[in-house]
Amino acid sequence: MLITDEQFTSCRQTVMDANPNMTPELAGRIVEEALKFVAACAYNPGAGLVPSRIVDEGWHALIVHTAMYADLCQRLGGSFVHHAPGYGPENYAPAILDRTREAIVALGWTVDTELWAAPNDESLVSVAAKCQHSDDSGPIVTIPKPKPKGVV
């Protein structure tokens, strides 16, 4: 396990707090996938990996546990996995999620494919996270890209 049971329980509760009526089982699955995602990013810097919108909800829960998250990144190789939020479902690129899932599998984990749905697929769950990330030069980029200062 990448984090302690107590830390996992706290992160799972954070997901549930942001998503009323979500079951502990589903929230736990989301946190598990977020942990796998962070590990894949840490072990594959610069690979342009991104989470699904559902998995991003779990990543948010990890990040707000700042000391735990910093320690996790340190133990996974020392490279802090940053998050720059962005939203734009039109930027959804299935091939990028495929690459991310392949990186997770390469680390020896199984992917919970139900949680890697397209951003507009709410058949399993609708989450509070309004992020949809797209590939660029790092694990996460801002979408839409901010305009340079002075450009309208």
CSV table of N, CA and C in Angstrom, one decimal:
chain,number,residue,atom,x,y,z
A,1,MET,N,0.8,-1.2,0.0
A,1,MET,CA,0.0,0.0,0.0
A,1,MET,C,0.9,1.2,0.0
A,2,LEU,N,0.5,2.2,-0.7
A,2,LEU,CA,1.3,3.5,-0.9
A,2,LEU,C,1.1,4.4,0.3
A,3,ILE,N,0.0,4.3,1.0
A,3,ILE,CA,-0.3,5.2,2.2
A,3,ILE,C,-0.9,4.3,3.3
A,4,THR,N,-0.9,4.8,4.5
A,4,THR,CA,-1.4,4.0,5.6
A,4,THR,C,-2.9,3.8,5.5
A,5,ASP,N,-3.4,2.9,6.2
A,5,ASP,CA,-4.9,2.7,6.3
A,5,ASP,C,-5.6,3.9,6.8
A,6,GLU,N,-5.0,4.6,7.8
A,6,GLU,CA,-5.6,5.8,8.3
A,6,GLU,C,-5.6,6.9,7.3
A,7,GLN,N,-4.5,7.1,6.6
A,7,GLN,CA,-4.5,8.1,5.5
A,7,GLN,C,-5.5,7.8,4.4
A,8,PHE,N,-5.6,6.5,4.0
A,8,PHE,CA,-6.5,6.1,3.0
A,8,PHE,C,-7.9,6.4,3.4
A,9,THR,N,-8.3,6.1,4.7
A,9,THR,CA,-9.6,6.4,5.2
A,9,THR,C,-9.9,7.9,5.1
A,10,SER,N,-8.9,8.7,5.5
A,10,SER,CA,-9.1,10.1,5.5
A,10,SER,C,-9.3,10.6,4.0
A,11,CYS,N,-8.5,10.1,3.1
A,11,CYS,CA,-8.7,10.6,1.7
A,11,CYS,C,-10.0,10.1,1.1
A,12,ARG,N,-10.4,8.9,1.5
A,12,ARG,CA,-11.7,8.4,1.0
A,12,ARG,C,-12.8,9.3,1.6
A,13,GLN,N,-12.7,9.7,2.8
A,13,GLN,CA,-13.8,10.5,3.4
A,13,GLN,C,-13.8,11.9,2.7
A,14,THR,N,-12.6,12.4,2.3
A,14,THR,CA,-12.6,13.7,1.6
A,14,THR,C,-13.3,13.5,0.2
A,15,VAL,N,-13.2,12.4,-0.5
A,15,VAL,CA,-14.0,12.2,-1.7
A,15,VAL,C,-15.5,12.1,-1.4
A,16,MET,N,-15.8,11.5,-0.3
A,16,MET,CA,-17.2,11.3,0.1
A,16,MET,C,-17.8,12.7,0.5
A,17,ASP,N,-17.0,13.5,1.2
A,17,ASP,CA,-17.5,14.8,1.6
A,17,ASP,C,-17.8,15.7,0.4
A,18,ALA,N,-17.0,15.6,-0.7
A,18,ALA,CA,-17.2,16.4,-1.9
A,18,ALA,C,-18.3,15.8,-2.7
A,19,ASN,N,-18.7,14.6,-2.5
A,19,ASN,CA,-19.7,13.9,-3.3
A,19,ASN,C,-20.7,13.2,-2.5
A,20,PRO,N,-21.7,14.0,-2.0
A,20,PRO,CA,-22.7,13.4,-1.1
A,20,PRO,C,-23.4,12.2,-1.7
A,21,ASN,N,-23.7,11.3,-0.9
A,21,ASN,CA,-24.4,10.0,-1.3
A,21,ASN,C,-23.4,9.0,-2.0
A,22,MET,N,-22.2,9.3,-2.1
A,22,MET,CA,-21.2,8.4,-2.7
A,22,MET,C,-20.9,7.3,-1.6
A,23,THR,N,-20.9,6.0,-2.0
A,23,THR,CA,-20.6,5.0,-1.1
A,23,THR,C,-19.1,4.9,-0.7
A,24,PRO,N,-18.8,4.4,0.5
A,24,PRO,CA,-17.4,4.3,0.8
A,24,PRO,C,-16.6,3.4,-0.2
A,25,GLU,N,-17.3,2.4,-0.7
A,25,GLU,CA,-16.6,1.4,-1.6
A,25,GLU,C,-16.2,2.2,-2.9
A,26,LEU,N,-17.1,3.0,-3.5
A,26,LEU,CA,-16.8,3.7,-4.7
A,26,LEU,C,-15.7,4.8,-4.4
A,27,ALA,N,-15.9,5.5,-3.3
A,27,ALA,CA,-14.8,6.5,-3.0
A,27,ALA,C,-13.5,5.9,-2.8
A,28,GLY,N,-13.4,4.7,-2.2
A,28,GLY,CA,-12.2,4.0,-2.0
A,28,GLY,C,-11.6,3.6,-3.3
A,29,ARG,N,-12.4,3.1,-4.2
A,29,ARG,CA,-11.9,2.8,-5.6
A,29,ARG,C,-11.3,4.0,-6.3
A,30,ILE,N,-11.9,5.1,-6.1
A,30,ILE,CA,-11.4,6.4,-6.7
A,30,ILE,C,-10.1,6.7,-6.1
A,31,VAL,N,-9.9,6.6,-4.8
A,31,VAL,CA,-8.6,7.0,-4.2
A,31,VAL,C,-7.6,6.0,-4.6
A,32,GLU,N,-7.9,4.7,-4.7
A,32,GLU,CA,-6.9,3.7,-5.2
A,32,GLU,C,-6.4,4.0,-6.6
A,33,GLU,N,-7.3,4.4,-7.5
A,33,GLU,CA,-6.9,4.7,-8.9
A,33,GLU,C,-6.0,6.0,-8.9
A,34,ALA,N,-6.4,7.0,-8.0
A,34,ALA,CA,-5.6,8.2,-7.9
A,34,ALA,C,-4.2,7.9,-7.4
A,35,LEU,N,-4.0,7.0,-6.5
A,35,LEU,CA,-2.7,6.6,-6.0
A,35,LEU,C,-1.9,5.9,-7.1
A,36,LYS,N,-2.5,5.1,-7.9
A,36,LYS,CA,-1.9,4.4,-9.0
A,36,LYS,C,-1.4,5.5,-10.0
A,37,PHE,N,-2.3,6.5,-10.3
A,37,PHE,CA,-2.0,7.5,-11.2
A,37,PHE,C,-0.8,8.3,-10.8
A,38,VAL,N,-0.7,8.8,-9.5
A,38,VAL,CA,0.4,9.5,-9.0
A,38,VAL,C,1.7,8.7,-9.1
A,39,ALA,N,1.6,7.5,-8.8
A,39,ALA,CA,2.8,6.6,-8.9
A,39,ALA,C,3.3,6.5,-10.3
A,40,ALA,N,2.3,6.4,-11.3
A,40,ALA,CA,2.7,6.3,-12.7
A,40,ALA,C,3.4,7.6,-13.1
A,41,CYS,N,2.8,8.7,-12.7
A,41,CYS,CA,3.5,10.0,-13.0
A,41,CYS,C,4.9,10.1,-12.4
A,42,ALA,N,5.0,9.7,-11.2
A,42,ALA,CA,6.3,9.9,-10.5
A,42,ALA,C,7.4,9.0,-11.2
A,43,TYR,N,7.0,7.8,-11.6
A,43,TYR,CA,7.9,6.9,-12.3
A,43,TYR,C,8.1,7.2,-13.7
A,44,ASN,N,7.3,8.1,-14.3
A,44,ASN,CA,7.4,8.4,-15.7
A,44,ASN,C,7.3,9.9,-15.9
A,45,PRO,N,8.3,10.6,-15.4
A,45,PRO,CA,8.2,12.1,-15.5
A,45,PRO,C,8.3,12.5,-17.0
A,46,GLY,N,7.5,13.5,-17.4
A,46,GLY,CA,7.5,13.9,-18.7
A,46,GLY,C,6.8,13.1,-19.7
A,47,ALA,N,6.1,12.0,-19.3
A,47,ALA,CA,5.4,11.1,-20.2
A,47,ALA,C,4.0,11.7,-20.6
A,48,GLY,N,3.6,12.8,-20.0
A,48,GLY,CA,2.3,13.4,-20.4
A,48,GLY,C,1.1,12.5,-20.0
A,49,LEU,N,1.1,12.0,-18.7
A,49,LEU,CA,0.0,11.2,-18.2
A,49,LEU,C,-1.0,12.1,-17.6
A,50,VAL,N,-2.3,11.7,-17.7
A,50,VAL,CA,-3.4,12.4,-17.2
A,50,VAL,C,-4.4,11.5,-16.6
A,51,PRO,N,-5.2,12.0,-15.6
A,51,PRO,CA,-6.2,11.1,-15.0
A,51,PRO,C,-7.5,11.4,-15.7
A,52,SER,N,-8.5,10.5,-15.5
A,52,SER,CA,-9.8,10.7,-16.0
A,52,SER,C,-10.4,11.7,-15.0
A,53,ARG,N,-11.6,12.2,-15.4
A,53,ARG,CA,-12.2,13.2,-14.5
A,53,ARG,C,-12.6,12.5,-13.1
A,54,ILE,N,-13.0,11.3,-13.2
A,54,ILE,CA,-13.3,10.6,-11.9
A,54,ILE,C,-12.1,10.4,-11.1
A,55,VAL,N,-11.0,9.9,-11.7
A,55,VAL,CA,-9.8,9.7,-10.9
A,55,VAL,C,-9.2,11.0,-10.4
A,56,ASP,N,-9.4,12.0,-11.1
A,56,ASP,CA,-8.9,13.4,-10.7
A,56,ASP,C,-9.6,13.7,-9.4
A,57,GLU,N,-10.8,13.3,-9.1
A,57,GLU,CA,-11.5,13.6,-7.8
A,57,GLU,C,-10.7,13.0,-6.7
A,58,GLY,N,-10.1,11.8,-6.9
A,58,GLY,CA,-9.3,11.1,-5.9
A,58,GLY,C,-8.0,11.8,-5.7
A,59,TRP,N,-7.4,12.3,-6.9
A,59,TRP,CA,-6.1,13.0,-6.8
A,59,TRP,C,-6.3,14.3,-6.0
A,60,HIS,N,-7.4,15.0,-6.2
A,60,HIS,CA,-7.7,16.2,-5.3
A,60,HIS,C,-7.7,15.8,-3.9
A,61,ALA,N,-8.3,14.7,-3.5
A,61,ALA,CA,-8.3,14.3,-2.1
A,61,ALA,C,-6.9,14.0,-1.6
A,62,LEU,N,-6.1,13.4,-2.4
A,62,LEU,CA,-4.7,13.2,-2.0
A,62,LEU,C,-4.0,14.5,-1.7
A,63,ILE,N,-4.1,15.4,-2.7
A,63,ILE,CA,-3.4,16.7,-2.6
A,63,ILE,C,-3.7,17.5,-1.4
A,64,VAL,N,-5.0,17.5,-1.0
A,64,VAL,CA,-5.4,18.3,0.2
A,64,VAL,C,-4.8,17.8,1.5
A,65,HIS,N,-4.3,16.6,1.5
A,65,HIS,CA,-3.6,16.0,2.6
A,65,HIS,C,-2.1,16.3,2.3
A,66,THR,N,-1.7,17.6,2.4
A,66,THR,CA,-0.5,18.1,1.9
A,66,THR,C,0.8,17.3,2.4
A,67,ALA,N,0.9,17.1,3.7
A,67,ALA,CA,2.1,16.5,4.2
A,67,ALA,C,2.2,15.0,3.7
A,68,MET,N,1.1,14.3,3.7
A,68,MET,CA,1.0,13.0,3.3
A,68,MET,C,1.4,12.9,1.8
A,69,TYR,N,0.8,13.8,1.0
A,69,TYR,CA,1.0,13.9,-0.5
A,69,TYR,C,2.5,14.1,-0.8
A,70,ALA,N,3.1,15.1,-0.1
A,70,ALA,CA,4.5,15.4,-0.3
A,70,ALA,C,5.4,14.2,0.0
A,71,ASP,N,5.0,13.5,1.1
A,71,ASP,CA,5.8,12.4,1.5
A,71,ASP,C,5.6,11.2,0.5
A,72,LEU,N,4.4,11.1,0.0
A,72,LEU,CA,4.1,10.1,-1.0
A,72,LEU,C,5.0,10.3,-2.3
A,73,CYS,N,5.0,11.5,-2.8
A,73,CYS,CA,5.8,11.9,-3.9
A,73,CYS,C,7.3,11.6,-3.7
A,74,GLN,N,7.7,12.0,-2.5
A,74,GLN,CA,9.1,11.8,-2.1
A,74,GLN,C,9.5,10.3,-2.2
A,75,ARG,N,8.6,9.5,-1.6
A,75,ARG,CA,8.9,8.0,-1.6
A,75,ARG,C,8.8,7.4,-2.9
A,76,LEU,N,8.1,8.0,-3.9
A,76,LEU,CA,7.9,7.5,-5.2
A,76,LEU,C,9.0,8.0,-6.2
A,77,GLY,N,10.1,8.5,-5.6
A,77,GLY,CA,11.2,8.9,-6.4
A,77,GLY,C,11.6,10.3,-6.3
A,78,GLY,N,10.9,11.1,-5.5
A,78,GLY,CA,11.3,12.4,-5.2
A,78,GLY,C,10.8,13.5,-6.1
A,79,SER,N,10.1,13.1,-7.2
A,79,SER,CA,9.6,14.1,-8.1
A,79,SER,C,8.2,14.5,-7.7
A,80,PHE,N,8.0,15.7,-7.3
A,80,PHE,CA,6.6,16.1,-6.9
A,80,PHE,C,5.7,16.2,-8.1
A,81,VAL,N,4.6,15.5,-8.0
A,81,VAL,CA,3.6,15.5,-9.1
A,81,VAL,C,2.6,16.6,-8.9
A,82,HIS,N,2.8,17.7,-9.7
A,82,HIS,CA,2.0,18.9,-9.6
A,82,HIS,C,0.7,18.7,-10.3
A,83,HIS,N,-0.2,19.6,-9.9
A,83,HIS,CA,-1.6,19.6,-10.4
A,83,HIS,C,-1.9,21.0,-10.8
A,84,ALA,N,-2.2,21.3,-12.1
A,84,ALA,CA,-2.7,22.6,-12.5
A,84,ALA,C,-4.1,22.4,-13.1
A,85,PRO,N,-5.1,22.8,-12.4
A,85,PRO,CA,-6.4,22.5,-12.8
A,85,PRO,C,-6.8,23.2,-14.1
A,86,GLY,N,-7.6,22.5,-14.9
A,86,GLY,CA,-8.2,23.0,-16.1
A,86,GLY,C,-9.4,22.2,-16.4
A,87,TYR,N,-10.3,22.8,-17.1
A,87,TYR,CA,-11.5,22.1,-17.5
A,87,TYR,C,-11.9,22.4,-19.0
A,88,GLY,N,-12.2,21.4,-19.7
A,88,GLY,CA,-12.6,21.5,-21.1
A,88,GLY,C,-12.9,20.1,-21.6
A,89,PRO,N,-14.1,19.6,-21.5
A,89,PRO,CA,-14.3,18.2,-21.9
A,89,PRO,C,-14.0,18.0,-23.4
A,90,GLU,N,-14.0,19.1,-24.2
A,90,GLU,CA,-13.7,19.0,-25.6
A,90,GLU,C,-12.2,18.6,-25.8
A,91,ASN,N,-11.4,18.7,-24.7
A,91,ASN,CA,-10.0,18.4,-24.8
A,91,ASN,C,-9.7,16.9,-24.5
A,92,TYR,N,-10.8,16.2,-24.3
A,92,TYR,CA,-10.7,14.7,-24.0
A,92,TYR,C,-10.0,14.0,-25.1
A,93,ALA,N,-8.9,13.3,-24.8
A,93,ALA,CA,-8.2,12.5,-25.8
A,93,ALA,C,-8.0,11.1,-25.3
A,94,PRO,N,-8.8,10.1,-25.8
A,94,PRO,CA,-8.8,8.8,-25.3
A,94,PRO,C,-7.4,8.1,-25.3
A,95,ALA,N,-6.6,8.5,-26.3
A,95,ALA,CA,-5.2,7.9,-26.5
A,95,ALA,C,-4.3,8.3,-25.3
A,96,ILE,N,-4.6,9.4,-24.7
A,96,ILE,CA,-3.7,9.9,-23.6
A,96,ILE,C,-4.1,9.1,-22.3
A,97,LEU,N,-5.4,8.8,-22.2
A,97,LEU,CA,-5.8,8.0,-21.0
A,97,LEU,C,-5.3,6.6,-21.2
A,98,ASP,N,-5.3,6.1,-22.5
A,98,ASP,CA,-4.8,4.7,-22.8
A,98,ASP,C,-3.3,4.7,-22.3
A,99,ARG,N,-2.5,5.7,-22.7
A,99,ARG,CA,-1.1,5.8,-22.3
A,99,ARG,C,-1.0,5.7,-20.8
A,100,THR,N,-1.8,6.5,-20.1
A,100,THR,CA,-1.8,6.5,-18.6
A,100,THR,C,-2.1,5.2,-18.0
A,101,ARG,N,-3.1,4.5,-18.5
A,101,ARG,CA,-3.5,3.2,-18.0
A,101,ARG,C,-2.4,2.2,-18.3
A,102,GLU,N,-1.7,2.3,-19.4
A,102,GLU,CA,-0.6,1.4,-19.8
A,102,GLU,C,0.5,1.6,-18.8
A,103,ALA,N,0.8,2.9,-18.4
A,103,ALA,CA,1.9,3.1,-17.4
A,103,ALA,C,1.5,2.5,-16.1
A,104,ILE,N,0.3,2.6,-15.7
A,104,ILE,CA,-0.2,2.0,-14.4
A,104,ILE,C,0.0,0.4,-14.5
A,105,VAL,N,-0.4,-0.2,-15.6
A,105,VAL,CA,-0.2,-1.6,-15.7
A,105,VAL,C,1.2,-2.0,-15.7
A,106,ALA,N,2.1,-1.2,-16.3
A,106,ALA,CA,3.5,-1.5,-16.4
A,106,ALA,C,4.1,-1.5,-15.0
A,107,LEU,N,3.5,-0.8,-14.0
A,107,LEU,CA,3.9,-0.9,-12.6
A,107,LEU,C,3.4,-2.1,-11.9
A,108,GLY,N,2.6,-2.9,-12.5
A,108,GLY,CA,2.1,-4.1,-11.9
A,108,GLY,C,0.7,-4.1,-11.3
A,109,TRP,N,0.0,-3.0,-11.6
A,109,TRP,CA,-1.3,-2.8,-11.0
A,109,TRP,C,-2.4,-3.1,-12.1
A,110,THR,N,-3.6,-3.5,-11.7
A,110,THR,CA,-4.7,-3.6,-12.5
A,110,THR,C,-5.4,-2.3,-12.5
A,111,VAL,N,-6.0,-1.9,-13.7
A,111,VAL,CA,-6.7,-0.6,-13.8
A,111,VAL,C,-8.2,-0.9,-13.6
A,112,ASP,N,-8.8,-0.1,-12.8
A,112,ASP,CA,-10.3,-0.1,-12.6
A,112,ASP,C,-10.9,0.7,-13.8
A,113,THR,N,-11.1,0.0,-14.9
A,113,THR,CA,-11.5,0.7,-16.1
A,113,THR,C,-12.8,1.5,-16.0
A,114,GLU,N,-13.7,1.1,-15.1
A,114,GLU,CA,-15.0,1.9,-15.0
A,114,GLU,C,-14.7,3.3,-14.6
A,115,LEU,N,-13.6,3.5,-13.9
A,115,LEU,CA,-13.2,4.9,-13.4
A,115,LEU,C,-12.4,5.7,-14.3
A,116,TRP,N,-12.2,5.2,-15.5
A,116,TRP,CA,-11.4,5.9,-16.5
A,116,TRP,C,-12.3,6.3,-17.7
A,117,ALA,N,-13.5,6.7,-17.4
A,117,ALA,CA,-14.5,7.0,-18.4
A,117,ALA,C,-14.2,8.4,-19.0
A,118,ALA,N,-14.9,8.7,-20.1
A,118,ALA,CA,-14.9,10.0,-20.8
A,118,ALA,C,-15.5,11.0,-19.8
A,119,PRO,N,-15.1,12.3,-20.0
A,119,PRO,CA,-15.5,13.3,-19.0
A,119,PRO,C,-17.0,13.5,-19.0
A,120,ASN,N,-17.7,13.2,-20.1
A,120,ASN,CA,-19.2,13.4,-20.1
A,120,ASN,C,-19.9,12.1,-19.8
A,121,ASP,N,-19.2,11.0,-19.5
A,121,ASP,CA,-19.9,9.8,-19.1
A,121,ASP,C,-20.1,9.7,-17.6
A,122,GLU,N,-21.3,9.9,-17.2
A,122,GLU,CA,-21.6,9.9,-15.8
A,122,GLU,C,-22.5,8.7,-15.5
A,123,SER,N,-22.3,7.6,-16.2
A,123,SER,CA,-23.1,6.4,-16.0
A,123,SER,C,-22.8,5.7,-14.7
A,124,LEU,N,-21.6,5.8,-14.2
A,124,LEU,CA,-21.2,5.2,-13.0
A,124,LEU,C,-21.3,6.2,-11.9
A,125,VAL,N,-20.8,7.4,-12.1
A,125,VAL,CA,-20.8,8.4,-11.0
A,125,VAL,C,-20.6,9.8,-11.6
A,126,SER,N,-21.2,10.8,-11.0
A,126,SER,CA,-20.9,12.2,-11.3
A,126,SER,C,-20.1,12.7,-10.1
A,127,VAL,N,-18.9,13.3,-10.4
A,127,VAL,CA,-18.1,13.7,-9.3
A,127,VAL,C,-18.0,15.3,-9.3
A,128,ALA,N,-17.6,15.8,-8.2
A,128,ALA,CA,-17.5,17.2,-8.0
A,128,ALA,C,-16.4,17.9,-8.8
A,129,ALA,N,-15.3,17.1,-9.0
A,129,ALA,CA,-14.2,17.7,-9.8
A,129,ALA,C,-14.6,18.1,-11.1
A,130,LYS,N,-14.3,19.3,-11.5
A,130,LYS,CA,-14.6,19.8,-12.8
A,130,LYS,C,-13.4,19.9,-13.7
A,131,CYS,N,-12.4,19.1,-13.4
A,131,CYS,CA,-11.1,19.1,-14.2
A,131,CYS,C,-11.2,18.1,-15.3
A,132,GLN,N,-10.7,18.4,-16.5
A,132,GLN,CA,-10.4,17.5,-17.5
A,132,GLN,C,-9.1,17.9,-18.1
A,133,HIS,N,-8.1,17.0,-18.0
A,133,HIS,CA,-6.8,17.4,-18.4
A,133,HIS,C,-6.5,16.8,-19.8
A,134,SER,N,-5.5,17.4,-20.4
A,134,SER,CA,-5.1,17.0,-21.7
A,134,SER,C,-3.6,17.0,-21.8
A,135,ASP,N,-3.0,16.2,-22.7
A,135,ASP,CA,-1.6,16.1,-22.8
A,135,ASP,C,-0.9,17.3,-23.2
A,136,ASP,N,0.3,17.6,-22.7
A,136,ASP,CA,1.1,18.7,-23.2
A,136,ASP,C,2.5,18.3,-22.9
A,137,SER,N,3.2,18.9,-21.9
A,137,SER,CA,4.5,18.6,-21.6
A,137,SER,C,4.7,17.9,-20.2
A,138,GLY,N,3.7,17.8,-19.4
A,138,GLY,CA,3.9,17.3,-18.1
A,138,GLY,C,2.7,16.4,-17.8
A,139,PRO,N,2.6,16.0,-16.5
A,139,PRO,CA,1.4,15.2,-16.2
A,139,PRO,C,0.1,16.0,-16.3
A,140,ILE,N,0.2,17.3,-16.1
A,140,ILE,CA,-1.0,18.1,-16.1
A,140,ILE,C,-0.7,19.4,-16.7
A,141,VAL,N,-1.6,19.9,-17.5
A,141,VAL,CA,-1.5,21.3,-18.1
A,141,VAL,C,-2.8,22.0,-17.9
A,142,THR,N,-2.7,23.3,-17.9
A,142,THR,CA,-4.0,24.1,-17.7
A,142,THR,C,-4.7,24.2,-19.1
A,143,ILE,N,-6.0,23.9,-19.0
A,143,ILE,CA,-6.8,24.0,-20.2
A,143,ILE,C,-8.0,24.9,-19.9
A,144,PRO,N,-8.3,25.9,-20.7
A,144,PRO,CA,-7.5,26.3,-21.8
A,144,PRO,C,-6.3,27.0,-21.4
A,145,LYS,N,-5.3,27.0,-22.3
A,145,LYS,CA,-4.0,27.6,-22.0
A,145,LYS,C,-4.2,29.1,-21.7
A,146,PRO,N,-3.6,29.6,-20.6
A,146,PRO,CA,-3.8,31.1,-20.3
A,146,PRO,C,-3.1,31.9,-21.4
A,147,LYS,N,-3.7,33.1,-21.6
A,147,LYS,CA,-3.1,34.0,-22.6
A,147,LYS,C,-2.0,34.8,-22.0
A,148,PRO,N,-1.0,35.1,-22.7
A,148,PRO,CA,0.1,36.0,-22.2
A,148,PRO,C,-0.5,37.3,-21.7
A,149,LYS,N,0.1,37.9,-20.7
A,149,LYS,CA,-0.3,39.2,-20.2
A,149,LYS,C,-0.4,40.2,-21.3
A,150,GLY,N,-1.5,41.0,-21.3
A,150,GLY,CA,-1.7,42.0,-22.3
A,150,GLY,C,-2.4,41.5,-23.6
A,151,VAL,N,-2.6,40.2,-23.7
A,151,VAL,CA,-3.3,39.7,-24.9
A,151,VAL,C,-4.7,39.4,-24.5
A,152,VAL,N,-5.6,39.9,-25.4
A,152,VAL,CA,-7.0,39.8,-25.1
A,152,VAL,C,-7.6,38.7,-25.9
